[in-house]
């Protein structure tokens, strides 16, 4: 029993009625006080029975959990050839750091006291406050975030201020313009007077209350690496100033990006959707001081103009008379339109049930009957606009009307009088065609991008922003000059002892054989597509395999899908195909080559993969038989060889890589992938890929859930997809493990999942045991974690939630085992780009930057490992959050660079380390299974919350044992 426990059980012995000399507080807590004020000793505690062990009381220090913080940079890298570059960071000069930002909360109310909950109105109301009450605000400029926060430089005259303003609007949800047909009763005199006005007015009450004071000195502190809550708030204020500046220019604001209403920035991606090019801007703290990072950004908007033109494009029909109006009603709901000829703006609430020529409403007459009642007559919308308003309608008569009123009080306009307002965001998932079209049309070569950014900075005219001047801030208009280094290109080993020297991050297998070719035997071909010369394909595949050292035997058989099932549901098509396979083959095949009718998003893909991998344990490769040539077949064979256990190539230095070659090391790559826009109830998929290598790399890419377009979460194998190298000390083979978890939960929650005192069903246990078995019964002394998909605000959660789970999983296996950890975040979703001055080319592969524009204190670097053939290269931003090993900068950067060259699916260096890419692949592929799973049993509980606060999700079916350790995802 320790001293703390002894004190808790044994009372102090009083001396002459006084305390023990340890202070009055301790005396009073250990003794009672008699009537004379003297303390009396408490009776001794009862004896402890021999069969009971006293509970050890932990000290408060022991109870307090250690909070890990991102580590500081220890050293800079030195390897590589120096290269002079430019970056899209623009130097910011801050002269005033002695003042304060004052934060005020803003509350908006209608005249009757109802809070204003509509978006977009706040800026107009606050602008009117500033116009009307400038002197009462001491003529101060302010930055308003559009919602509930307002910031000033220096204080306002009073801590709480109330204002009343009248806002004239072009339209009103309650009253329409003159002559608009409305349902309901006749307007009263006040309404008629209001209808005669060119504008509709509304009264608002505004309350501004002091909330906080933010010292500008926090900006200077952050530039010295002393980040705090104040510095985060100060930079938030600066970003809000830029957002407000853009809003005053009429831009669409999307987080920290802004988009001008300029047709030159629009590009049609199909379906009535446009890609709108704009710009992202954010302030960044760097070693070189404060900088403004500006980059090209793209969002999706609805095609502005006539509503009919949009619907024709959206539904891909020839004319409005072929439009599906049920679908159109859903598509148009809540979009804003402008009506002619009054040019008023409204929000669409629906469509009329009948065509314009048949839809009637009660038209109020100017005259009254003998009793003084207002007379009404029933007219059609079409008749009203043609005969009463003298508006020529060309095609609206037989089409539904646009309703901009309320369900019980509709307001109808003929559809040809309505045009969609520009800059309305489209937030639904894009089709495959739209996505590829967007990618193609949004590409910019480096020099094009530099020119666009220079022009954006000029148009923004930040020098004219009064709030920036109040802060003493000026922004340099020139790109920041930096020095990078180009790391040496790794050399690769292929078959027959040959070496390959990649150039520009590329290599090929022309006249080369694969390092460890497999044998394709006991296989069959399954054809879901009728558009293919199957026999010719088999012949070419055998020939190409021979050239690469792969023995491809003749298939058992070719199974063509019966025409009667081609229109059946995907699950039925797959089931019928397997019935045919089972009826003809003598035994289970080892491999199935599947021909799909569509290259991407084929409905058969998910059920086919699940049937093979989960139900039967058969390795399968899918392909679409279009433009099949030698290069296509070579790429196909690279995937097949990796899936069947072969090895295409490896680094010549794999056995001698620094950091991982001297002690058993496992490398984890982790990520979480979420559902597409509009799929908030779809489970997330966490995947991990892992390299098991006791003396080199064990790449455990735990849970990489990148699938941004098809995110689901996988359970039994899902929360993490682990790919582990099974032939240490090499780092080119992996095993995957994926699980499902609640949608929109960013942290991986099943790394350690105890189901009893001795049982752990988490991802880490599965990976660590596999590492132990495949690595000669050795435990990893080092665990290197690559984590993808988190922002700076989540770094502490990775260090203190996910890392804790991994440590607990290790301790659960062996209480005495204490491996050392390295935690690295990989970010692709950032806006820093690099350019070669005076050159049209992208930066060369292997370009690394760890100075000037990197964090002033923390350990981070940018690496562009790949060759940018199209557009502008996007480097990966690596943050080294934690390092118990004490890795040197050069060794760590060499390891990361090397891991970009071991991706078995391609013959190019990739932009992010292979473990992360493999985890993406595994999560994406297994996520397709969930699309066809029956979730009815869990649907009723989806709105509920589990004990951990997450939404219950259906578990992912497990991989069959025969393929669980294969690179099935490759």
mmCIF file of C-alpha atoms in Angstrom, residues 486-659:
data_model
loop_
_atom_site.group_PDB
_atom_site.id
_atom_site.type_symbol
_atom_site.label_atom_id
_atom_site.label_comp_id
_atom_site.label_asym_id
_atom_site.label_seq_id
_atom_site.Cartn_x
_atom_site.Cartn_y
_atom_site.Cartn_z
ATOM 1 C CA UNK A 486 14.310 17.406 -54.970
ATOM 2 C CA UNK A 487 14.904 14.054 -53.263
ATOM 3 C CA UNK A 488 16.780 11.307 -55.136
ATOM 4 C CA UNK A 489 14.474 8.933 -57.027
ATOM 5 C CA UNK A 490 14.319 5.443 -55.489
ATOM 6 C CA UNK A 491 15.529 2.552 -57.650
ATOM 7 C CA UNK A 492 13.227 -0.443 -58.222
ATOM 8 C CA UNK A 493 13.899 -4.143 -58.621
ATOM 9 C CA UNK A 494 11.853 -6.263 -61.061
ATOM 10 C CA UNK A 495 12.078 -9.815 -62.446
ATOM 11 C CA UNK A 496 15.230 -11.614 -63.609
ATOM 12 C CA UNK A 497 17.325 -9.466 -61.275
ATOM 13 C CA UNK A 498 16.780 -6.353 -63.405
ATOM 14 C CA UNK A 499 16.699 -2.845 -61.964
ATOM 15 C CA UNK A 500 14.401 -0.042 -63.085
ATOM 16 C CA UNK A 501 15.280 3.640 -62.826
ATOM 17 C CA UNK A 502 12.081 5.744 -62.762
ATOM 18 C CA UNK A 503 12.176 8.997 -64.712
ATOM 19 C CA UNK A 504 9.785 11.816 -63.884
ATOM 20 C CA UNK A 505 8.184 9.502 -61.343
ATOM 21 C CA UNK A 506 7.380 6.867 -64.012
ATOM 22 C CA UNK A 507 8.610 3.514 -65.193
ATOM 23 C CA UNK A 508 7.259 0.672 -67.307
ATOM 24 C CA UNK A 509 7.521 -3.077 -67.809
ATOM 25 C CA UNK A 510 8.454 -2.983 -71.478
ATOM 26 C CA UNK A 511 10.754 -5.976 -72.008
ATOM 27 C CA UNK A 512 10.668 -6.551 -68.233
ATOM 28 C CA UNK A 513 9.158 -9.304 -66.126
ATOM 29 C CA UNK A 514 7.361 -8.983 -62.821
ATOM 30 C CA UNK A 515 9.437 -9.547 -59.702
ATOM 31 C CA UNK A 516 7.345 -12.425 -58.309
ATOM 32 C CA UNK A 517 4.845 -13.525 -60.964
ATOM 33 C CA UNK A 518 1.953 -15.705 -59.878
ATOM 34 C CA UNK A 519 0.264 -18.494 -61.815
ATOM 35 C CA UNK A 520 -3.279 -17.861 -63.052
ATOM 36 C CA UNK A 521 -4.856 -21.286 -62.864
ATOM 37 C CA UNK A 522 -8.272 -22.840 -62.198
ATOM 38 C CA UNK A 523 -9.993 -19.731 -63.439
ATOM 39 C CA UNK A 524 -13.024 -18.786 -65.513
ATOM 40 C CA UNK A 525 -14.315 -15.732 -67.307
ATOM 41 C CA UNK A 526 -17.715 -14.237 -66.485
ATOM 42 C CA UNK A 527 -19.305 -11.926 -69.039
ATOM 43 C CA UNK A 528 -22.026 -9.472 -68.010
ATOM 44 C CA UNK A 529 -21.349 -7.513 -71.214
ATOM 45 C CA UNK A 530 -22.349 -8.560 -74.729
ATOM 46 C CA UNK A 531 -19.909 -6.147 -76.388
ATOM 47 C CA UNK A 532 -16.694 -8.105 -76.304
ATOM 48 C CA UNK A 533 -14.626 -10.573 -78.311
ATOM 49 C CA UNK A 534 -14.113 -12.870 -75.345
ATOM 50 C CA UNK A 535 -11.905 -15.401 -77.131
ATOM 51 C CA UNK A 536 -9.684 -12.637 -78.467
ATOM 52 C CA UNK A 537 -9.396 -11.144 -75.010
ATOM 53 C CA UNK A 538 -8.333 -14.479 -73.492
ATOM 54 C CA UNK A 539 -5.748 -14.985 -76.227
ATOM 55 C CA UNK A 540 -4.270 -11.499 -75.725
ATOM 56 C CA UNK A 541 -4.251 -11.886 -71.942
ATOM 57 C CA UNK A 542 -2.306 -15.165 -72.132
ATOM 58 C CA UNK A 543 0.172 -13.598 -74.555
ATOM 59 C CA UNK A 544 0.673 -10.462 -72.436
ATOM 60 C CA UNK A 545 1.053 -12.573 -69.292
ATOM 61 C CA UNK A 546 3.771 -14.634 -70.932
ATOM 62 C CA UNK A 547 5.688 -11.439 -71.759
ATOM 63 C CA UNK A 548 5.523 -10.366 -68.110
ATOM 64 C CA UNK A 549 6.436 -13.771 -66.700
ATOM 65 C CA UNK A 550 2.889 -14.728 -65.628
ATOM 66 C CA UNK A 551 1.636 -18.154 -66.671
ATOM 67 C CA UNK A 552 -2.025 -17.701 -67.608
ATOM 68 C CA UNK A 553 -3.653 -21.043 -68.246
ATOM 69 C CA UNK A 554 -6.660 -21.519 -70.488
ATOM 70 C CA UNK A 555 -9.848 -20.811 -68.508
ATOM 71 C CA UNK A 556 -12.168 -23.617 -67.438
ATOM 72 C CA UNK A 557 -15.031 -21.963 -69.235
ATOM 73 C CA UNK A 558 -16.642 -18.684 -70.311
ATOM 74 C CA UNK A 559 -19.998 -17.828 -68.723
ATOM 75 C CA UNK A 560 -22.106 -15.382 -70.732
ATOM 76 C CA UNK A 561 -25.055 -13.837 -68.945
ATOM 77 C CA UNK A 562 -28.401 -15.033 -70.209
ATOM 78 C CA UNK A 563 -30.230 -12.170 -72.019
ATOM 79 C CA UNK A 564 -33.336 -12.826 -69.903
ATOM 80 C CA UNK A 565 -31.530 -11.645 -66.749
ATOM 81 C CA UNK A 566 -29.879 -8.470 -68.111
ATOM 82 C CA UNK A 567 -32.708 -6.266 -66.851
ATOM 83 C CA UNK A 568 -33.072 -8.089 -63.534
ATOM 84 C CA UNK A 569 -31.947 -6.527 -60.197
ATOM 85 C CA UNK A 570 -28.164 -6.696 -59.583
ATOM 86 C CA UNK A 571 -28.465 -9.278 -56.790
ATOM 87 C CA UNK A 572 -30.511 -11.571 -59.039
ATOM 88 C CA UNK A 573 -28.040 -11.243 -61.911
ATOM 89 C CA UNK A 574 -25.131 -12.201 -59.677
ATOM 90 C CA UNK A 575 -27.028 -15.100 -58.102
ATOM 91 C CA UNK A 576 -27.988 -16.530 -61.491
ATOM 92 C CA UNK A 577 -24.414 -16.235 -62.723
ATOM 93 C CA UNK A 578 -23.119 -18.196 -59.725
ATOM 94 C CA UNK A 579 -25.730 -20.859 -60.281
ATOM 95 C CA UNK A 580 -24.359 -21.280 -63.799
ATOM 96 C CA UNK A 581 -20.772 -21.424 -62.524
ATOM 97 C CA UNK A 582 -21.585 -24.039 -59.892
ATOM 98 C CA UNK A 583 -23.431 -26.217 -62.390
ATOM 99 C CA UNK A 584 -20.489 -26.462 -64.821
ATOM 100 C CA UNK A 585 -17.218 -26.175 -62.928
ATOM 101 C CA UNK A 586 -15.724 -29.319 -61.306
ATOM 102 C CA UNK A 587 -14.771 -27.354 -58.190
ATOM 103 C CA UNK A 588 -14.404 -23.857 -56.774
ATOM 104 C CA UNK A 589 -12.278 -21.615 -59.039
ATOM 105 C CA UNK A 590 -9.253 -19.790 -57.646
ATOM 106 C CA UNK A 591 -9.849 -16.739 -59.807
ATOM 107 C CA UNK A 592 -12.713 -15.168 -61.785
ATOM 108 C CA UNK A 593 -12.271 -12.473 -64.432
ATOM 109 C CA UNK A 594 -15.480 -10.463 -64.712
ATOM 110 C CA UNK A 595 -16.477 -8.329 -67.714
ATOM 111 C CA UNK A 596 -18.806 -5.502 -66.733
ATOM 112 C CA UNK A 597 -21.089 -3.577 -69.082
ATOM 113 C CA UNK A 598 -20.036 -0.197 -67.667
ATOM 114 C CA UNK A 599 -16.641 0.952 -66.562
ATOM 115 C CA UNK A 600 -17.740 2.827 -63.454
ATOM 116 C CA UNK A 601 -20.639 2.628 -61.032
ATOM 117 C CA UNK A 602 -21.953 -0.597 -62.475
ATOM 118 C CA UNK A 603 -24.748 -1.938 -60.252
ATOM 119 C CA UNK A 604 -23.412 -5.465 -60.561
ATOM 120 C CA UNK A 605 -19.993 -4.540 -59.127
ATOM 121 C CA UNK A 606 -20.874 -4.418 -55.398
ATOM 122 C CA UNK A 607 -22.954 -7.639 -55.245
ATOM 123 C CA UNK A 608 -20.391 -9.444 -57.420
ATOM 124 C CA UNK A 609 -17.488 -8.505 -55.151
ATOM 125 C CA UNK A 610 -19.415 -9.433 -52.007
ATOM 126 C CA UNK A 611 -20.421 -12.828 -53.409
ATOM 127 C CA UNK A 612 -16.841 -13.666 -54.345
ATOM 128 C CA UNK A 613 -14.974 -12.278 -51.349
ATOM 129 C CA UNK A 614 -17.417 -12.813 -48.502
ATOM 130 C CA UNK A 615 -19.399 -15.903 -49.505
ATOM 131 C CA UNK A 616 -16.927 -18.013 -51.495
ATOM 132 C CA UNK A 617 -13.437 -16.612 -50.920
ATOM 133 C CA UNK A 618 -12.652 -16.262 -54.640
ATOM 134 C CA UNK A 619 -10.197 -13.664 -55.926
ATOM 135 C CA UNK A 620 -11.833 -11.665 -58.709
ATOM 136 C CA UNK A 621 -10.854 -8.920 -61.120
ATOM 137 C CA UNK A 622 -13.410 -6.747 -62.902
ATOM 138 C CA UNK A 623 -12.848 -4.940 -66.185
ATOM 139 C CA UNK A 624 -14.843 -3.086 -68.840
ATOM 140 C CA UNK A 625 -14.006 -4.341 -72.349
ATOM 141 C CA UNK A 626 -13.446 -0.986 -74.030
ATOM 142 C CA UNK A 627 -10.234 0.031 -75.804
ATOM 143 C CA UNK A 628 -8.349 -3.041 -74.679
ATOM 144 C CA UNK A 629 -4.709 -2.851 -75.773
ATOM 145 C CA UNK A 630 -1.343 -4.109 -74.531
ATOM 146 C CA UNK A 631 -0.984 -1.299 -71.978
ATOM 147 C CA UNK A 632 -4.471 -1.956 -70.636
ATOM 148 C CA UNK A 633 -3.753 -5.670 -70.271
ATOM 149 C CA UNK A 634 -0.417 -4.971 -68.564
ATOM 150 C CA UNK A 635 -2.156 -2.785 -65.987
ATOM 151 C CA UNK A 636 -4.791 -5.491 -65.556
ATOM 152 C CA UNK A 637 -2.124 -8.120 -64.933
ATOM 153 C CA UNK A 638 -0.420 -5.919 -62.323
ATOM 154 C CA UNK A 639 -3.639 -5.992 -60.300
ATOM 155 C CA UNK A 640 -4.272 -9.696 -60.832
ATOM 156 C CA UNK A 641 -0.713 -10.595 -59.856
ATOM 157 C CA UNK A 642 -0.918 -8.573 -56.617
ATOM 158 C CA UNK A 643 -4.305 -10.072 -55.720
ATOM 159 C CA UNK A 644 -3.088 -13.628 -56.240
ATOM 160 C CA UNK A 645 -0.066 -13.105 -54.001
ATOM 161 C CA UNK A 646 2.565 -12.059 -56.524
ATOM 162 C CA UNK A 647 4.829 -9.012 -56.351
ATOM 163 C CA UNK A 648 5.299 -6.675 -59.319
ATOM 164 C CA UNK A 649 8.282 -4.640 -58.132
ATOM 165 C CA UNK A 650 9.963 -3.455 -54.960
ATOM 166 C CA UNK A 651 12.490 -0.902 -53.789
ATOM 167 C CA UNK A 652 16.077 -2.052 -54.005
ATOM 168 C CA UNK A 653 16.642 -0.510 -50.552
ATOM 169 C CA UNK A 654 13.673 -2.120 -48.786
ATOM 170 C CA UNK A 655 15.935 -4.197 -46.560
ATOM 171 C CA UNK A 656 18.027 -1.187 -45.568
ATOM 172 C CA UNK A 657 15.483 1.607 -45.237
ATOM 173 C CA UNK A 658 16.307 3.920 -42.325
ATOM 174 C CA UNK A 659 13.989 3.946 -39.357
#
